[in-house]
mmCIF file of C-alpha atoms in Angstrom:
data_model
loop_
_atom_site.group_PDB
_atom_site.id
_atom_site.type_symbol
_atom_site.label_atom_id
_atom_site.label_comp_id
_atom_site.label_asym_id
_atom_site.label_seq_id
_atom_site.Cartn_x
_atom_site.Cartn_y
_atom_site.Cartn_z
ATOM 1 C CA UNK E 372 -17.837 -5.527 17.627
ATOM 2 C CA UNK E 373 -15.450 -6.401 14.780
ATOM 3 C CA UNK E 374 -15.971 -4.450 11.570
ATOM 4 C CA UNK E 375 -12.911 -5.519 9.567
ATOM 5 C CA UNK E 376 -11.068 -8.802 10.003
ATOM 6 C CA UNK E 377 -7.673 -9.606 8.490
ATOM 7 C CA UNK E 378 -7.463 -13.251 7.435
ATOM 8 C CA UNK E 379 -4.072 -14.606 6.422
ATOM 9 C CA UNK E 380 -3.252 -17.542 4.189
ATOM 10 C CA UNK E 381 -0.108 -19.263 3.018
ATOM 11 C CA UNK E 382 -2.007 -21.343 0.465
ATOM 12 C CA UNK E 383 -1.718 -24.664 2.305
ATOM 13 C CA UNK E 384 -4.751 -26.898 2.855
ATOM 14 C CA UNK E 385 -4.642 -26.157 6.598
ATOM 15 C CA UNK E 386 -4.459 -22.421 5.980
ATOM 16 C CA UNK E 387 -7.352 -22.525 3.495
ATOM 17 C CA UNK E 388 -9.526 -24.461 5.954
ATOM 18 C CA UNK E 389 -8.693 -21.933 8.682
ATOM 19 C CA UNK E 390 -9.423 -19.044 6.318
ATOM 20 C CA UNK E 391 -12.879 -20.468 5.568
ATOM 21 C CA UNK E 392 -13.538 -20.629 9.332
ATOM 22 C CA UNK E 393 -12.452 -16.993 9.489
ATOM 23 C CA UNK E 394 -14.960 -16.073 6.797
ATOM 24 C CA UNK E 395 -17.727 -17.858 8.736
ATOM 25 C CA UNK E 396 -16.704 -15.873 11.819
ATOM 26 C CA UNK E 397 -16.772 -12.612 9.831
ATOM 27 C CA UNK E 398 -20.224 -13.498 8.516
ATOM 28 C CA UNK E 399 -21.495 -14.063 12.076
ATOM 29 C CA UNK E 400 -19.996 -10.731 13.181
ATOM 30 C CA UNK E 401 -21.317 -8.832 10.167
ATOM 31 C CA UNK E 402 -17.722 -7.801 9.400
ATOM 32 C CA UNK E 403 -15.829 -7.355 6.166
ATOM 33 C CA UNK E 404 -12.678 -9.320 5.355
ATOM 34 C CA UNK E 405 -9.223 -8.294 4.241
ATOM 35 C CA UNK E 406 -7.503 -11.427 2.890
ATOM 36 C CA UNK E 407 -3.712 -11.365 2.949
ATOM 37 C CA UNK E 408 -0.925 -13.424 1.405
ATOM 38 C CA UNK E 409 2.635 -12.471 2.356
ATOM 39 C CA UNK E 410 5.128 -13.588 -0.291
ATOM 40 C CA UNK E 411 8.865 -13.738 0.333
ATOM 41 C CA UNK E 412 10.907 -10.924 -1.171
ATOM 42 C CA UNK E 413 12.969 -11.522 -4.291
ATOM 43 C CA UNK E 414 16.364 -13.056 -3.561
ATOM 44 C CA UNK E 415 19.278 -12.298 -5.802
ATOM 45 C CA UNK E 416 21.628 -15.191 -6.507
ATOM 46 C CA UNK E 417 24.767 -15.321 -4.403
ATOM 47 C CA UNK E 418 26.954 -14.388 -7.380
ATOM 48 C CA UNK E 419 25.025 -11.503 -8.914
ATOM 49 C CA UNK E 420 27.592 -11.087 -11.734
ATOM 50 C CA UNK E 421 26.730 -14.561 -12.990
ATOM 51 C CA UNK E 422 22.944 -14.922 -13.037
ATOM 52 C CA UNK E 423 21.926 -18.299 -14.458
ATOM 53 C CA UNK E 424 19.719 -17.982 -17.567
ATOM 54 C CA UNK E 425 16.941 -19.992 -15.877
ATOM 55 C CA UNK E 426 16.873 -17.676 -12.829
ATOM 56 C CA UNK E 427 13.812 -15.383 -12.949
ATOM 57 C CA UNK E 428 14.254 -11.628 -13.094
ATOM 58 C CA UNK E 429 12.853 -9.573 -10.242
ATOM 59 C CA UNK E 430 9.887 -8.506 -12.407
ATOM 60 C CA UNK E 431 9.160 -12.104 -13.409
ATOM 61 C CA UNK E 432 9.336 -13.206 -9.784
ATOM 62 C CA UNK E 433 7.015 -10.408 -8.606
ATOM 63 C CA UNK E 434 4.490 -11.220 -11.336
ATOM 64 C CA UNK E 435 4.598 -14.953 -10.558
ATOM 65 C CA UNK E 436 4.150 -14.391 -6.815
ATOM 66 C CA UNK E 437 1.272 -11.957 -7.346
ATOM 67 C CA UNK E 438 -0.399 -14.560 -9.550
ATOM 68 C CA UNK E 439 0.226 -17.273 -6.927
ATOM 69 C CA UNK E 440 -1.056 -14.940 -4.204
ATOM 70 C CA UNK E 441 -4.220 -14.340 -6.214
ATOM 71 C CA UNK E 442 -4.728 -18.090 -6.463
ATOM 72 C CA UNK E 443 -4.251 -18.506 -2.699
ATOM 73 C CA UNK E 444 -6.636 -15.641 -1.930
ATOM 74 C CA UNK E 445 -9.299 -17.012 -4.280
ATOM 75 C CA UNK E 446 -10.478 -19.573 -1.697
ATOM 76 C CA UNK E 447 -11.159 -16.765 0.781
ATOM 77 C CA UNK E 448 -12.794 -14.597 -1.864
ATOM 78 C CA UNK E 449 -15.065 -17.480 -2.951
ATOM 79 C CA UNK E 450 -16.057 -18.239 0.649
ATOM 80 C CA UNK E 451 -16.874 -14.560 1.188
ATOM 81 C CA UNK E 452 -18.974 -14.442 -1.965
ATOM 82 C CA UNK E 453 -20.962 -17.494 -0.817
ATOM 83 C CA UNK E 454 -21.542 -15.919 2.597
ATOM 84 C CA UNK E 455 -22.308 -12.421 1.346
ATOM 85 C CA UNK E 456 -19.246 -10.969 3.092
ATOM 86 C CA UNK E 457 -17.423 -7.987 1.574
ATOM 87 C CA UNK E 458 -13.851 -9.001 0.797
ATOM 88 C CA UNK E 459 -10.682 -7.336 -0.434
ATOM 89 C CA UNK E 460 -7.499 -9.277 -1.026
ATOM 90 C CA UNK E 461 -3.871 -8.288 -1.234
ATOM 91 C CA UNK E 462 -0.495 -9.849 -1.842
ATOM 92 C CA UNK E 463 2.451 -8.115 -0.191
ATOM 93 C CA UNK E 464 6.160 -8.897 -0.112
ATOM 94 C CA UNK E 465 8.260 -9.310 3.005
ATOM 95 C CA UNK E 466 10.765 -11.684 4.544
ATOM 96 C CA UNK E 467 9.389 -10.749 7.971
ATOM 97 C CA UNK E 468 5.927 -12.270 7.584
ATOM 98 C CA UNK E 469 4.629 -11.661 11.102
ATOM 99 C CA UNK E 470 5.672 -8.002 11.145
ATOM 100 C CA UNK E 471 4.074 -7.476 7.735
ATOM 101 C CA UNK E 472 0.796 -9.064 8.885
ATOM 102 C CA UNK E 473 0.642 -6.717 11.888
ATOM 103 C CA UNK E 474 1.613 -3.718 9.732
ATOM 104 C CA UNK E 475 -1.052 -4.432 7.081
ATOM 105 C CA UNK E 476 -3.733 -4.977 9.734
ATOM 106 C CA UNK E 477 -2.875 -1.669 11.403
ATOM 107 C CA UNK E 478 -2.614 0.317 8.150
ATOM 108 C CA UNK E 479 -5.969 -1.001 6.941
ATOM 109 C CA UNK E 480 -7.866 -0.298 10.182
ATOM 110 C CA UNK E 481 -8.576 -3.956 10.940
ATOM 111 C CA UNK E 482 -10.113 -4.744 14.331
ATOM 112 C CA UNK E 483 -8.974 -8.373 14.464
ATOM 113 C CA UNK E 484 -6.372 -10.682 12.967
ATOM 114 C CA UNK E 485 -7.702 -14.205 12.329
ATOM 115 C CA UNK E 486 -5.091 -16.871 11.699
ATOM 116 C CA UNK E 487 -4.401 -20.543 12.182
ATOM 117 C CA UNK E 488 -2.283 -22.153 14.829
ATOM 118 C CA UNK E 489 -0.657 -24.238 12.061
ATOM 119 C CA UNK E 490 -0.501 -27.296 14.326
ATOM 120 C CA UNK E 491 0.185 -30.415 12.281
ATOM 121 C CA UNK E 492 0.030 -33.649 14.239
ATOM 122 C CA UNK E 493 1.324 -35.210 17.421
ATOM 123 C CA UNK E 494 3.329 -32.733 19.489
ATOM 124 C CA UNK E 495 2.964 -30.156 16.701
ATOM 125 C CA UNK E 496 -0.684 -29.658 17.673
ATOM 126 C CA UNK E 497 0.427 -28.376 21.060
ATOM 127 C CA UNK E 498 2.772 -25.775 19.609
ATOM 128 C CA UNK E 499 1.958 -22.551 17.810
ATOM 129 C CA UNK E 500 3.515 -21.893 14.438
ATOM 130 C CA UNK E 501 6.399 -19.451 14.514
ATOM 131 C CA UNK E 502 4.545 -16.827 12.442
ATOM 132 C CA UNK E 503 1.471 -17.064 14.656
ATOM 133 C CA UNK E 504 3.589 -16.807 17.777
ATOM 134 C CA UNK E 505 5.371 -13.708 16.446
ATOM 135 C CA UNK E 506 2.090 -12.042 15.437
ATOM 136 C CA UNK E 507 0.753 -12.650 18.949
ATOM 137 C CA UNK E 508 3.817 -11.049 20.486
ATOM 138 C CA UNK E 509 3.947 -8.048 18.110
ATOM 139 C CA UNK E 510 0.294 -7.120 17.603
ATOM 140 C CA UNK E 511 -1.592 -4.569 19.651
ATOM 141 C CA UNK E 512 -4.758 -5.714 17.876
ATOM 142 C CA UNK E 513 -6.647 -8.766 19.096
ATOM 143 C CA UNK E 514 -5.564 -11.992 17.383
ATOM 144 C CA UNK E 515 -7.937 -14.926 17.134
ATOM 145 C CA UNK E 516 -5.963 -18.158 16.698
ATOM 146 C CA UNK E 517 -8.020 -20.923 15.116
ATOM 147 C CA UNK E 518 -6.980 -24.510 15.718
ATOM 148 C CA UNK E 519 -8.223 -27.281 13.456
ATOM 149 C CA UNK E 520 -9.419 -30.372 15.274
ATOM 150 C CA UNK E 521 -8.685 -32.593 12.275
ATOM 151 C CA UNK E 522 -6.102 -31.962 9.555
ATOM 152 C CA UNK E 523 -7.782 -31.607 6.137
ATOM 153 C CA UNK E 524 -7.140 -34.188 3.441
ATOM 154 C CA UNK E 525 -4.567 -33.110 0.866
#
């Protein structure tokens, strides 16, 4: 039914736990995984003429975020390796995370987007995260929203 599943992560403990559930789902479906981390775009300082010496250059920022993205995607890649699931990972840049998730899923011929509800505790468990909600409203692909019963330990 599903041949290629896009699994998103933001690197948080909740997101990593959800991503591992997504890998288990992909394993059950016999599908491959495309793991995705969407990093924010580089932001120039307000006063571009006066860039503080400690402020990273655009190239330094891009390199650091790609490295961080690789670290975030490693949990998904490791889970796929343990389950024998084919996995590709990518880090992309956008300030419109939900739109970028839908765009990447469509461009890479994914059949399903698997993501967490990002509920925290109390009333937060009843509400969808803003990114998840936007993906649901923008995607023409099916979106499977995974909700954790218990928040993982930090």
